[in-house]
CSV table of C-alpha atoms in Angstrom, one decimal:
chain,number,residue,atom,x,y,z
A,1379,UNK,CA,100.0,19.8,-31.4
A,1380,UNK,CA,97.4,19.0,-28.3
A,1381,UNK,CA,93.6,20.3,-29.3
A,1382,UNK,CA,92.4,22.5,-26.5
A,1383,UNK,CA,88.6,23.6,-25.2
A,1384,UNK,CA,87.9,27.3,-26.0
A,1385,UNK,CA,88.2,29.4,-23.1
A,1386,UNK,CA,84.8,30.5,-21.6
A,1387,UNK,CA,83.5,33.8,-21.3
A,1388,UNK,CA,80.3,32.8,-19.4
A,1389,UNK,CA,78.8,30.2,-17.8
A,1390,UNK,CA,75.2,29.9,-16.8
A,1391,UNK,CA,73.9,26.4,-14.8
A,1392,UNK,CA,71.0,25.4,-15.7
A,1393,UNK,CA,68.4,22.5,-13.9
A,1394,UNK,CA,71.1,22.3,-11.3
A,1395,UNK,CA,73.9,22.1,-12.7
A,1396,UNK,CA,72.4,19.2,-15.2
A,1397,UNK,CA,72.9,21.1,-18.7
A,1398,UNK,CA,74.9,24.6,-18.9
A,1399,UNK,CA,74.9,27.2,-21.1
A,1400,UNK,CA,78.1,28.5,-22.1
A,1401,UNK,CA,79.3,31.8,-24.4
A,1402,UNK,CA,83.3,30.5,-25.4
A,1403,UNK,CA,85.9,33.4,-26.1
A,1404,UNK,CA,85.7,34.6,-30.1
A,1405,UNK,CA,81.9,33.3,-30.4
A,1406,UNK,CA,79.1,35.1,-31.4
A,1407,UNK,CA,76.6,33.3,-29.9
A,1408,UNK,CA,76.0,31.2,-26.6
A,1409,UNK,CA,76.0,27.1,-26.6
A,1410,UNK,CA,74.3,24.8,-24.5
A,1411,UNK,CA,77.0,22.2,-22.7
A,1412,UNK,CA,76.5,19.0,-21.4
A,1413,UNK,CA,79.0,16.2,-19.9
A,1414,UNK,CA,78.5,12.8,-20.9
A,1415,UNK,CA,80.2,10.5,-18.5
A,1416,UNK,CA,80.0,7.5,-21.1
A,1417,UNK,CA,82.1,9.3,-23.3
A,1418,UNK,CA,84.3,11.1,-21.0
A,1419,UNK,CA,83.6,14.9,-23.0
A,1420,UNK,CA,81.1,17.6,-23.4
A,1421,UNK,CA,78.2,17.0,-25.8
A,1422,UNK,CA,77.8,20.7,-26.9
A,1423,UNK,CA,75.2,22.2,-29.6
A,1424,UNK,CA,75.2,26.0,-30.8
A,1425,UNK,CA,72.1,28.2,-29.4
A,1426,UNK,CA,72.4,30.1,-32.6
A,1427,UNK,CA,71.7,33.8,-30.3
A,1428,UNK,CA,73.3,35.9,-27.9
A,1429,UNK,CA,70.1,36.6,-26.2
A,1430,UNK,CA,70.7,35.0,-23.1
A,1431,UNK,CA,66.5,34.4,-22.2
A,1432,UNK,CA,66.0,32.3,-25.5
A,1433,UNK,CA,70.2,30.3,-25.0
A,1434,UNK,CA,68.2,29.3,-21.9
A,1435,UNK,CA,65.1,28.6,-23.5
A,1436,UNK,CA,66.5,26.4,-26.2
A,1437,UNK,CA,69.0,24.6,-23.6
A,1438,UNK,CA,66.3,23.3,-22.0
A,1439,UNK,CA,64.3,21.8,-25.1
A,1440,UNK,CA,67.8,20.6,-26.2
A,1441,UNK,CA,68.5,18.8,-22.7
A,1442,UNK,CA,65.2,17.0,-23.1
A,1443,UNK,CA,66.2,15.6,-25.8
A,1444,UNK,CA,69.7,14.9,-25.0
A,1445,UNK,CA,67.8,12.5,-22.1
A,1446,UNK,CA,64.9,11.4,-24.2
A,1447,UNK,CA,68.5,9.9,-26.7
A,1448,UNK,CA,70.3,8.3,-23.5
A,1449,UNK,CA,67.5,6.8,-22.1
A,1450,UNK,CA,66.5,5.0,-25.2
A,1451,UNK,CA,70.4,3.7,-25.3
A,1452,UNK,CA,71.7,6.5,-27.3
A,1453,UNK,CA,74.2,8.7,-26.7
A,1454,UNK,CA,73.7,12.6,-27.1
A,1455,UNK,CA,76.9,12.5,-29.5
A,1456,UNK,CA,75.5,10.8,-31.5
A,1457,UNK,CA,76.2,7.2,-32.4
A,1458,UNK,CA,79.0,6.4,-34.9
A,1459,UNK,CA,79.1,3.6,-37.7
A,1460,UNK,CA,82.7,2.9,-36.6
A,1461,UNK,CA,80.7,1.5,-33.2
A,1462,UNK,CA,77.9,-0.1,-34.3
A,1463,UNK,CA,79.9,-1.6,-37.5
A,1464,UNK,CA,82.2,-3.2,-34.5
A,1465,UNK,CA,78.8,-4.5,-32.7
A,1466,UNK,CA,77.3,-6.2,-35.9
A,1467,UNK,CA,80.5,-8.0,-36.6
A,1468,UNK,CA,80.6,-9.3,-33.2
A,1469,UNK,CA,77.6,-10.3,-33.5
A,1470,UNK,CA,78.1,-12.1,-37.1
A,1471,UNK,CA,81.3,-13.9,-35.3
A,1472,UNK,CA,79.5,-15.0,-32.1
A,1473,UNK,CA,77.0,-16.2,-34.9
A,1474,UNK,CA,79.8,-18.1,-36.9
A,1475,UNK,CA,81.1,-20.0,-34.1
A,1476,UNK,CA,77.4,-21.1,-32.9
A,1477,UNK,CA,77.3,-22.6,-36.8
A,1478,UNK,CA,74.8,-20.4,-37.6
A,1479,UNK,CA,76.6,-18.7,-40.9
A,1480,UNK,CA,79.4,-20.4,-42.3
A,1481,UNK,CA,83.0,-19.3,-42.3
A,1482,UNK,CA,83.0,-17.7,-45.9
A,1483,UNK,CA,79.6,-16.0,-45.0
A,1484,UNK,CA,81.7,-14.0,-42.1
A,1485,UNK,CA,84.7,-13.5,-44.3
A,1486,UNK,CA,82.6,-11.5,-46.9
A,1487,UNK,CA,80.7,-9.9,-43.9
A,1488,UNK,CA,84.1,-8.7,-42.9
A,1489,UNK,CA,85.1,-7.3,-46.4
A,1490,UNK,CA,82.1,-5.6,-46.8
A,1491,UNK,CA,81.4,-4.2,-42.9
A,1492,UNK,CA,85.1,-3.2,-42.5
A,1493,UNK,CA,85.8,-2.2,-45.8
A,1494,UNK,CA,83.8,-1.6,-48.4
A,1495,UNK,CA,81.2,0.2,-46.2
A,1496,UNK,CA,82.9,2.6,-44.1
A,1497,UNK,CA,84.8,3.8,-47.4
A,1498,UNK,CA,81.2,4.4,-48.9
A,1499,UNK,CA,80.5,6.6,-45.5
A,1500,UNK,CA,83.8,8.2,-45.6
A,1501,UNK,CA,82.9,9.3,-49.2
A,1502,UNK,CA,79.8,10.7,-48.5
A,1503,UNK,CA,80.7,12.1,-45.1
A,1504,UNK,CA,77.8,10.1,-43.1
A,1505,UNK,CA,79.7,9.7,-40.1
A,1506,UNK,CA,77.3,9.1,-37.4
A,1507,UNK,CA,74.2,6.3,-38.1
A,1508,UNK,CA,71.7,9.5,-38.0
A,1509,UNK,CA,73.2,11.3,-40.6
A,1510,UNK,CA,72.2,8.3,-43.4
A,1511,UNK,CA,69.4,9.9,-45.0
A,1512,UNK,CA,66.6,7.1,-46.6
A,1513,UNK,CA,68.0,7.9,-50.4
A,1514,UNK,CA,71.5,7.5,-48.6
A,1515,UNK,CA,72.4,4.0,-51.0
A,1516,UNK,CA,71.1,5.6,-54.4
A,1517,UNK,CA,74.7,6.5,-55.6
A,1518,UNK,CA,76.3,3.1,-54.2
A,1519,UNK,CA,76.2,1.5,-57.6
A,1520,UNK,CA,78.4,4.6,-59.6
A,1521,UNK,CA,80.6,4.8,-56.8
A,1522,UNK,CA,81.2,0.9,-56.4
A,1523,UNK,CA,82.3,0.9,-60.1
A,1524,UNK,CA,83.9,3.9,-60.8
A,1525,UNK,CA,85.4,5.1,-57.7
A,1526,UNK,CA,85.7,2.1,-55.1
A,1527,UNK,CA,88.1,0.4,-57.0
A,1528,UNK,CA,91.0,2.9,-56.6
A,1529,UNK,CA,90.6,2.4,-52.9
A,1530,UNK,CA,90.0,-1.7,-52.7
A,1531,UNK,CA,93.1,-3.9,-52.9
A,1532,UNK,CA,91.9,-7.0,-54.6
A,1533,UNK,CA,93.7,-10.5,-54.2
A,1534,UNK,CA,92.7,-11.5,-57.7
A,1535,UNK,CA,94.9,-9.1,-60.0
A,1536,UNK,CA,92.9,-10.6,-62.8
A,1537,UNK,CA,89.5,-10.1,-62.0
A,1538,UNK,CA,88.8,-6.3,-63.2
A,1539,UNK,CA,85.9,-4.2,-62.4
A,1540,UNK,CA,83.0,-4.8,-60.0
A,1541,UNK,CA,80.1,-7.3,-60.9
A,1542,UNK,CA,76.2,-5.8,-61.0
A,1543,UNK,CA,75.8,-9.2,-58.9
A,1544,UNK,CA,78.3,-8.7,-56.4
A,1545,UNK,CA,76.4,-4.7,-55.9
A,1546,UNK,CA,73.2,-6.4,-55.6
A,1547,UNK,CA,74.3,-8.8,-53.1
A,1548,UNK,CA,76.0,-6.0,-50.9
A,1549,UNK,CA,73.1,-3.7,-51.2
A,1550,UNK,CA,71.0,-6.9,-49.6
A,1551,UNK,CA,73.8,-7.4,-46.8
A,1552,UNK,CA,73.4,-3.3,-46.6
A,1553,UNK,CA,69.0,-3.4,-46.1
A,1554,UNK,CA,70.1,-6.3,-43.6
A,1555,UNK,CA,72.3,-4.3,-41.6
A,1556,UNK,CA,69.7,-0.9,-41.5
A,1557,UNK,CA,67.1,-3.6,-40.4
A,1558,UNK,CA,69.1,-5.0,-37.3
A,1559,UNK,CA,69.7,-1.1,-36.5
A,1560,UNK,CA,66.2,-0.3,-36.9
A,1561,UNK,CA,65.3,-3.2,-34.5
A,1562,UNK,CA,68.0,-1.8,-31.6
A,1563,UNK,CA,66.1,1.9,-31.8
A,1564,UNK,CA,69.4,3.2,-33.1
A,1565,UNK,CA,68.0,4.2,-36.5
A,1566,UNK,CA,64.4,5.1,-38.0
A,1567,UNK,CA,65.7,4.8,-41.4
A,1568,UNK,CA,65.7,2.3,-44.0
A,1569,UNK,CA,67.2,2.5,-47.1
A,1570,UNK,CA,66.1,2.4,-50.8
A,1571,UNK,CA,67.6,-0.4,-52.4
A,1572,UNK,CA,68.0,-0.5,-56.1
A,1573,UNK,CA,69.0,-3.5,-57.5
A,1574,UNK,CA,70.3,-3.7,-61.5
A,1575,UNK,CA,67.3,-3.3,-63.4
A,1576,UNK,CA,64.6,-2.5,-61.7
A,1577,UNK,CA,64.8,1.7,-61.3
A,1578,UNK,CA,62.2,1.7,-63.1
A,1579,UNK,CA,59.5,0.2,-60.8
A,1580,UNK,CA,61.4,2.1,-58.0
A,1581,UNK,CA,61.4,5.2,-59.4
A,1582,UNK,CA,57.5,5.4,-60.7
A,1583,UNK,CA,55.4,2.4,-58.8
A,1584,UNK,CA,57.0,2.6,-55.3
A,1585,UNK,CA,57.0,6.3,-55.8
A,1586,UNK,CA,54.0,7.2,-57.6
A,1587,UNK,CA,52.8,10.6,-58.1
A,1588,UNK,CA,50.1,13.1,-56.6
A,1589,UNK,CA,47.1,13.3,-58.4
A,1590,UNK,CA,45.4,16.8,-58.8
A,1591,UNK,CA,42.9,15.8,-56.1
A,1592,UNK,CA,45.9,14.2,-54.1
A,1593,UNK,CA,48.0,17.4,-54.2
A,1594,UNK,CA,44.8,19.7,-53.6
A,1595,UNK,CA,44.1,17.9,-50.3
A,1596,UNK,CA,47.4,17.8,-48.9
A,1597,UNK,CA,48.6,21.5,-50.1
A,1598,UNK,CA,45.0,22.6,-47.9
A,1599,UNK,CA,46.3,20.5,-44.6
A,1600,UNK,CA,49.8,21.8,-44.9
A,1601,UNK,CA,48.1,25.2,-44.9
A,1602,UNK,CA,46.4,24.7,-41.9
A,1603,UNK,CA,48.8,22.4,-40.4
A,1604,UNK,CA,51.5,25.4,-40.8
A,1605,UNK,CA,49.8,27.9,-39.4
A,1606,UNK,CA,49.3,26.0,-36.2
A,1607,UNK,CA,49.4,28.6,-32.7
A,1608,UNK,CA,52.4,26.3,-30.9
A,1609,UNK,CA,54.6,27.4,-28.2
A,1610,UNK,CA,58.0,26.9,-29.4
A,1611,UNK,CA,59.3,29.3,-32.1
A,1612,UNK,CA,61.4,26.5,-33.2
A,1613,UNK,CA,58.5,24.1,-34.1
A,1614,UNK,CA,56.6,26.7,-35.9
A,1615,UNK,CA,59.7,27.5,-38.2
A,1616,UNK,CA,59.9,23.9,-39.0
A,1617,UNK,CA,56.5,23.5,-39.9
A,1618,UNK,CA,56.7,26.3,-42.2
A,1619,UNK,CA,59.8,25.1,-43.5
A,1620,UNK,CA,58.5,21.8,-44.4
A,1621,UNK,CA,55.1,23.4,-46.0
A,1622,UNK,CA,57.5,25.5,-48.0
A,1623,UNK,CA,59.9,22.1,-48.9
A,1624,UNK,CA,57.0,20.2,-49.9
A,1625,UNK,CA,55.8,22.5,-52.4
A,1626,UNK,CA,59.3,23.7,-53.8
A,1627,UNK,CA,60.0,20.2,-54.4
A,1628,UNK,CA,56.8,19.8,-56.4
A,1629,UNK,CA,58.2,21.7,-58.9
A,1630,UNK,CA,61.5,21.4,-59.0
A,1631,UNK,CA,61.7,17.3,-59.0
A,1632,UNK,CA,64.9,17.2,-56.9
A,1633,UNK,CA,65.8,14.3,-55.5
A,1634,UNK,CA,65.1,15.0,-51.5
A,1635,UNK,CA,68.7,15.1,-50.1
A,1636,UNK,CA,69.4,17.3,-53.0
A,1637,UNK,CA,67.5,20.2,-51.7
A,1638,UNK,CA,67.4,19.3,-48.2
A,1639,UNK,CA,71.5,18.6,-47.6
A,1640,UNK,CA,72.6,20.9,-49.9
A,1641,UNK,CA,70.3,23.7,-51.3
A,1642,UNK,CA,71.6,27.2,-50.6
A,1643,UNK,CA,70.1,31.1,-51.0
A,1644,UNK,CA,73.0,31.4,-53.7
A,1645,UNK,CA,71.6,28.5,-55.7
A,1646,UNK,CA,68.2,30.5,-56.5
A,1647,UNK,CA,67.8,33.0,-58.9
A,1648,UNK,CA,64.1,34.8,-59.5
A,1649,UNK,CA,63.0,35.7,-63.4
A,1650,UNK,CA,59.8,36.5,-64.2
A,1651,UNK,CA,57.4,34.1,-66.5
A,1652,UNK,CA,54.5,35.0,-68.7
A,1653,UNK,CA,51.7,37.7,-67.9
A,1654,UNK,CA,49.2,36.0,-65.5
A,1655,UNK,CA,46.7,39.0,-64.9
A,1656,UNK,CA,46.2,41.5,-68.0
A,1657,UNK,CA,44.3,43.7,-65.8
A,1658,UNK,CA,47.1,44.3,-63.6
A,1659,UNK,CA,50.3,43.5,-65.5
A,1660,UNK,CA,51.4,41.3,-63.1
A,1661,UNK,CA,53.8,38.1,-64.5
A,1662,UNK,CA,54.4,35.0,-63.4
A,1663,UNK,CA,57.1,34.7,-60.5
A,1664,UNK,CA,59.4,32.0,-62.1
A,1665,UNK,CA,62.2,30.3,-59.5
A,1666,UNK,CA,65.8,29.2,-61.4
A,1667,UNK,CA,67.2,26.4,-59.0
A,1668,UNK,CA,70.4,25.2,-59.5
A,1669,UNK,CA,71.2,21.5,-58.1
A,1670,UNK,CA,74.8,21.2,-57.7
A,1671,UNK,CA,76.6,18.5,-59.0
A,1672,UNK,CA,78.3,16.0,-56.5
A,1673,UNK,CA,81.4,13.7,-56.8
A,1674,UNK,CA,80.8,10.3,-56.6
A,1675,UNK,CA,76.9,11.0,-57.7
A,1676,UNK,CA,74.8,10.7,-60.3
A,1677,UNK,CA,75.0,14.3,-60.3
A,1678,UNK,CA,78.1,14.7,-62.7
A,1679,UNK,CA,76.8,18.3,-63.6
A,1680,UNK,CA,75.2,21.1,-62.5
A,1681,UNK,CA,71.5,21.6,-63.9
A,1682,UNK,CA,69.6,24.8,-63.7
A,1683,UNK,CA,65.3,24.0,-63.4
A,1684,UNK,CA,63.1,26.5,-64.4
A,1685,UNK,CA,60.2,26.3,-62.0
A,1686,UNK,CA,57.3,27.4,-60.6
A,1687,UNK,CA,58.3,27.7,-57.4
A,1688,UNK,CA,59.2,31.5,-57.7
A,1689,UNK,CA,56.1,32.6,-55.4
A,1690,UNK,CA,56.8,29.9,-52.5
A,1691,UNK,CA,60.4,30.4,-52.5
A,1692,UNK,CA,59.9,34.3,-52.7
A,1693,UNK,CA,57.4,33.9,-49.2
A,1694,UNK,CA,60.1,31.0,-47.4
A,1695,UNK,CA,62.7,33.7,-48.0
A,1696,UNK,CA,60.3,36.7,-46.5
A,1697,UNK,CA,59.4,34.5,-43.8
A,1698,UNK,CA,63.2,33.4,-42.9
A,1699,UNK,CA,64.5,36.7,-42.9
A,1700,UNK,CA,61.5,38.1,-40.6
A,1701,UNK,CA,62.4,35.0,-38.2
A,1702,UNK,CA,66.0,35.3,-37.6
A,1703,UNK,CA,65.5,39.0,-36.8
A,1704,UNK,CA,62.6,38.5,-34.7
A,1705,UNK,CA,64.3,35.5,-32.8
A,1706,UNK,CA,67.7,37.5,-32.6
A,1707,UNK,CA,69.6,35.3,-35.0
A,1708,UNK,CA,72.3,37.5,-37.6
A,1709,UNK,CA,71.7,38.0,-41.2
A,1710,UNK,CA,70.7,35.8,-43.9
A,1711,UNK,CA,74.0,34.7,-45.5
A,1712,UNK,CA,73.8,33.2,-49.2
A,1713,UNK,CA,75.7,30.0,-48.3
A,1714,UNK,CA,72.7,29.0,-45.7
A,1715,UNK,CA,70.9,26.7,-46.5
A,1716,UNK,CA,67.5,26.9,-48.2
A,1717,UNK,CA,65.8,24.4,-45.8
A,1718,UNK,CA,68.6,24.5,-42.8
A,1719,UNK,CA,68.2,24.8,-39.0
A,1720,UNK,CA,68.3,28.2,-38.5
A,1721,UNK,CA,70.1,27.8,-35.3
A,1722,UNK,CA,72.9,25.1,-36.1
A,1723,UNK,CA,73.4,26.3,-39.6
A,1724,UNK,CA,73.1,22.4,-40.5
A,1725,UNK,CA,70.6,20.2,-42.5
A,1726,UNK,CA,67.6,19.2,-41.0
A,1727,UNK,CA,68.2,15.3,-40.7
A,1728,UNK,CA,66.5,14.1,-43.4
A,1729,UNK,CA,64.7,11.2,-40.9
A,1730,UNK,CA,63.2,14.0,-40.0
A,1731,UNK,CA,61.2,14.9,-43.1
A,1732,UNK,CA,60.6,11.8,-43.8
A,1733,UNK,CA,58.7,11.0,-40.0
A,1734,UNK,CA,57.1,14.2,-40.9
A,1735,UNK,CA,55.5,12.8,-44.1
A,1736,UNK,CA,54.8,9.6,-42.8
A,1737,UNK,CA,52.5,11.1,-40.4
A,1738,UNK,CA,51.0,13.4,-42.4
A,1739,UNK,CA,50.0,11.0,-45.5
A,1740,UNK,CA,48.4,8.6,-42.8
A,1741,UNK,CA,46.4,11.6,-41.1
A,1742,UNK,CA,45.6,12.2,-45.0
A,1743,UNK,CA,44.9,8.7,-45.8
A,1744,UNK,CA,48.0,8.9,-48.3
A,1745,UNK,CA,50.4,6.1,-47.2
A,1746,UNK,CA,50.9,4.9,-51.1
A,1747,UNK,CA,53.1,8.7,-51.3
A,1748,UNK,CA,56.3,8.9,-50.2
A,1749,UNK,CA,58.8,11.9,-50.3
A,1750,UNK,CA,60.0,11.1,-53.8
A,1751,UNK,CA,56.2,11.3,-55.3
A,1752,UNK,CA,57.2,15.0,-55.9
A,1753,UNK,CA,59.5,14.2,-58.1
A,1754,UNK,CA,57.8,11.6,-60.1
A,1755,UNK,CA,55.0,14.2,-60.1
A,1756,UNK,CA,57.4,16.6,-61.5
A,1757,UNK,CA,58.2,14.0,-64.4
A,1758,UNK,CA,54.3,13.0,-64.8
A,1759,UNK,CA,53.2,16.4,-65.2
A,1760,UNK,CA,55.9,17.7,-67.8
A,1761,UNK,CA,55.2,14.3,-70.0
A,1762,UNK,CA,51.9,15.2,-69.3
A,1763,UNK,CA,51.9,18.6,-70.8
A,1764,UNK,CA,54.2,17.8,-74.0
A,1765,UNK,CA,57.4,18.3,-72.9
A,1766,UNK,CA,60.4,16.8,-75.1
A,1767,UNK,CA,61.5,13.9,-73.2
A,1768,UNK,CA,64.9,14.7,-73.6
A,1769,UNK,CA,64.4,18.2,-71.8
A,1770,UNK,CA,62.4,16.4,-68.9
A,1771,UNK,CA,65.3,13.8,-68.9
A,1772,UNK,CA,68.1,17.0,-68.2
A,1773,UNK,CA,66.0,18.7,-65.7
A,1774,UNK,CA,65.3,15.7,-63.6
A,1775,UNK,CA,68.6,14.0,-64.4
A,1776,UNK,CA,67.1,10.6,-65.6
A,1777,UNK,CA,67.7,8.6,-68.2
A,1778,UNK,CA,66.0,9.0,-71.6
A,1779,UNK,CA,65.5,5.2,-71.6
A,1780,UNK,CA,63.5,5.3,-68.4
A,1781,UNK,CA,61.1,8.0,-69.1
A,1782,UNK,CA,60.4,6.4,-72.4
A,1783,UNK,CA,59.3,4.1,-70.2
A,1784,UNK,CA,57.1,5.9,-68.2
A,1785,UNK,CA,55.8,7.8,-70.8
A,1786,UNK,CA,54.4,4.8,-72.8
A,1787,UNK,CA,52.8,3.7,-70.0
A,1788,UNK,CA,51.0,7.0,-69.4
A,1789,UNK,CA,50.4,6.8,-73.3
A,1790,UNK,CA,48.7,3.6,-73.4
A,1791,UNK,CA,46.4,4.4,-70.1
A,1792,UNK,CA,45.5,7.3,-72.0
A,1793,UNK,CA,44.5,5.6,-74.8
A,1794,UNK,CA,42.7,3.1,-73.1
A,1795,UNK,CA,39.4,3.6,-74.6
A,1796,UNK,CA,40.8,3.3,-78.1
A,1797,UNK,CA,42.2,0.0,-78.0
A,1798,UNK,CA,39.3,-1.3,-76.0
A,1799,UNK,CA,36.7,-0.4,-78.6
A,1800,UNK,CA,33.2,-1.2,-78.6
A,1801,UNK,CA,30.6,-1.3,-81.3
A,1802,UNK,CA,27.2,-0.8,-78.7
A,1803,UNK,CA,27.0,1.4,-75.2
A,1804,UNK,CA,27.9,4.8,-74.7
A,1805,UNK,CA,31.6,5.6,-74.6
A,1806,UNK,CA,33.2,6.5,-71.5
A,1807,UNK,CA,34.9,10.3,-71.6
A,1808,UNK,CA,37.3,8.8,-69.2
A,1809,UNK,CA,37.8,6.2,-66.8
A,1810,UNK,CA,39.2,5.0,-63.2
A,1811,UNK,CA,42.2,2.7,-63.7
A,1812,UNK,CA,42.3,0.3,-61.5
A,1813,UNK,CA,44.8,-2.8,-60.9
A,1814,UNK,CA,43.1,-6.7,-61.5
A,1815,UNK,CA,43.6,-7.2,-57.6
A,1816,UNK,CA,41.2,-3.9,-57.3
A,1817,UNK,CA,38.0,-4.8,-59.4
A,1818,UNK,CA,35.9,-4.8,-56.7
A,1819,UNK,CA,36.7,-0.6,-56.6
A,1820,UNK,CA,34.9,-0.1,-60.4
C-alpha cells in the first residue's frame, strides 16, 4: 500500500512563500511546513495550537532554526546515523588504502559501524545523531552481553559470550566516532564511557556532588535566572522547566534520561510527610516518582522514590497547566511528559540540558558539576544522614558494592581528625579537604 500526504485544510505562506503553515484534514492543530530540496520532502514540525497568530509566531522561530541547521551543513530532518555511519566508513576505507590503518583495523571498523552499532541504535530507538543523549552508552555493556548476542551471527561457533575487553575496545572506537562527529558540527554530544571497572571513579569523582553552599548558590541563580522578562513564551517555559528539572532531580537521584526521555504526570503520585509547622498544621509535601523499568537497561524493574520533591513538582504542575491554557494548548494528559515540549509532545533533546548546564555552572564558576552531580548528591546526602545502604542502593538502582565504596570514603574524610591525632595545638572542629596537587588552597 503507497503512503500518502494528509489532505490540507489550510494553507498560510509565510516569508514569501519560504516556510508555510499548514492545518492537514483530522488535525487538531496547525503545523509549520517546509520543503527541503536536498531531501526531495517536506520537513514539517507540529505548532501544538489552532490559534492561527501564535502557528505563525512559532513558524517563524522554527524557520530560523531550520536555516541556522542548513547553513551549518545540517539538514532540518535531522541527520541520520545510517548517513553519517556510511561517511565514517568511507572515510576509514579511503584511510585503509592510503596505509594509514591496516586491513584488519577496517574489517573490525566494519563489524562494529555496520553492525554492532546500528543494532545498539535500533534498540534504543536513537535514530537520528541528535537524538543520542550524553548517558546514551551507559547500558551498552548489559545489552552487548545479554541481548546482542541473539542478534550477532558469530563465525567462531565456539567462542561464547562477549569479552569485557572486546566492550572496552568498542566503547573506545564508539568516543572516537562521537569525536569526529563533534569536530564536523553534526553533534555537541560526547558520550560517557565506562570501561570494566572503573564506575566507581565515574560515578562519584567525575560526577561529584553539590555541596550545601554549591546547591544554595545555584538554586538562588536558577531563581532569578527563571524568572527572566523574555519575549518568547517558549523560552520562558523552558527555563522554568529546567529550574524545576534541576531541583526534582536533586531529590529523586534519577539518572538524567530517566526523567528527561521518559518521565510522565501518571508516574507521580503526592503523599504527605511529617508535620513541618505545628502552628499551622501544615505537613510536608512528599513526591512518590516512579522510574520505569527499561528493556535492555540497567533498569530491570520499576522503583518507586520517596522524595522531597512534592512542593517543586506540585508548582511545575500549577505552572504547566496555567501555560498550555494561557498559550491555547489542550489539556494536561497523564501520558505527557513531566519535562516534555509542550508543543511537540516530545523530549526536550537531552543536548539541550546539558548546553543549558554547561553555561550556567561556568556563569557560576561550577565547571567541576555536571548533570549527574544530582544524583551523586542524592546518594551523598542519604549516606550522609544514616540511611541503610541497601535502601540507598534500591532507590538509586546502584550496586551495594559501589556505595560501600563511596561510603567509606565519606567515612574516613570524616574521621579525618581522628586518625590524624595530635598530642599539642588546638583541635580542628572540621577541616577543608583538599587534594596533594591543591596544598597551596589550605
Amino acid at each position: 500500500m503507497r503512503w500518502t500526504l494528509p489532505k490540507l485544510a489550510e494553507k498560510h505562506p509565510l516569508l514569501g512563500g519560504e516556510v508555510e503553515v499548514v492545518l492537514y484534514e483530522g488535525k487538531n492543530a496547525f503545523y509549520v511546513r517546509l520543503y527541503v530540496p536536498s531531501e526531495k520532502r517536506y520537513a514539517t514540525k507540529t505548532t501544538g495550537t489552532m490559534d492561527l497568530a501564535k502557528a505563525k509566531d512559532f513558524a517563524i522561530q522554527t524557520w530560523r532554526e531550520w536555516k541556522n541547521t542548513e547553513d551549518a551543513g545540517g539538514s532540518p530532518l535531522g541527520t541520520t546515523f545510517a548517513q553519517v555511519l556510511a561517511d565514517y566508513l568511507r572515510e576509514q576505507e579511503v584511510r585503509w588504502k592510503d596505509g594509514e590503518i591496516n586491513e584488519v583495523s577496517f574489517r573490525y571498523y566494519k563489524l562494529v559501524f555496520a553492525k554492532v552499532f546500528p543494532l545498539y541504535c535500533e534498540h534504543k530507538r536513537f535514530k537520528l545523531v541528535r537524538d543520542f543523549p550524553a548517558d546514551g552508552l551507559e547500558d551498552y555493556r548489559y545489552w552487548r552481553i545479554n541481548i546482542s548476542p541473539r542478534h550477532i551471527t558469530r563465525s567462531n561457533k565456539k567462542h561464547e559470550g562477549v569479552k569485557d575487553s572486546s566492550i572496552d575496545r568498542e566503547l573506545t572506537a564508539y568516543r572516537t566516532f562521537f569525536r569526529w562527529l563533534k569536530k564536523r558540527g553534526l553533534s555537541g554530544v560526547e558520550p560517557i564511557v565506562k570501561k570494566k571497572g572503573n564506575f566507581y571513579e565515574e560515578s562519584f569523582e567525575a560526577n561529584p556532588p553539590f555541596t550545601a553552599k554549591e546547591w544554595d548558590k545555584t538554586w538562588r541563580y536558577l531563581l532569578e535566572w527563571s524568572k527572566a522578562d523574555l519575549k518568547q513564551e517558549s523560552h520562558r517555559y523552558w527555563r522554568m522547566c529546567f529550574r524545576r528539572y534541576l531541583q526534582t532531580a536533586r531529590w529523586v537521584g534519577n539518572r538524567p534520561s530517566e526523567v528527561i526521555q521518559r518521565l510522565r504526570w501518571a508516574d507521580i503520585d503526592f503523599t504527605e510527610g511529617r508535620v513541618i509547622s505545628k502552628s499551622e498544621d501544615r505537613k510536608e509535601l512528599l513526591a512518590l516518582v516512579t522510574i520505569r523499568k527499561m528493556v535492555g537497561t540497567k533498569n530491570r524493574r520499576d522503583r518507586v522514590v520517596p522524595s522531597h520533591a512534592g512542593d517543586a513538582l506540585k508548582k511545575w504542575l500549577e505552572f504547566v497547566r496555567e501555560w498550555r491554557e494561557r498559550n491555547g494548548l489542550r489539556d494536561l494528559q497523564p501520558t505527557d511528559l513531566v519535562f516534555g515540549n509542550p508543543r511537540t509532545q516530545k523530549p526536550y533533546p537531552y543536548s539541550q540540558f546539558s548546553k543549558c548546564w554547561s553555561d550556567i555552572r561556568e556563569e557560576l564558576g561550577l565547571s567541576h558539576l555536571t548533570l549527574y552531580s544530582t544524583r551523586s548528591t542524592f546518594v551523598t546526602t542519604l549516606l550522609e544522614e544514616g540511611t541503610d545502604v541497601y535502601l540507598v542502593a534500591r532507590l538509586a538502582n546502584h550496586s551495594v558494592e559501589v556505595l560501600q565504596k563511596h561510603y567509606d570514603r565519606m567515612s574516613l574524610v570524616k574521621r579525618a581528625a581522628e586518625a590524624t591525632p595530635r598530642t599539642y595545638g588546638k583541635r580542628e572542629e572540621s577541616g577543608k579537604v583538599v587534594s596533594a596537587l591543591e596544598m597551596g588552597a589550605l
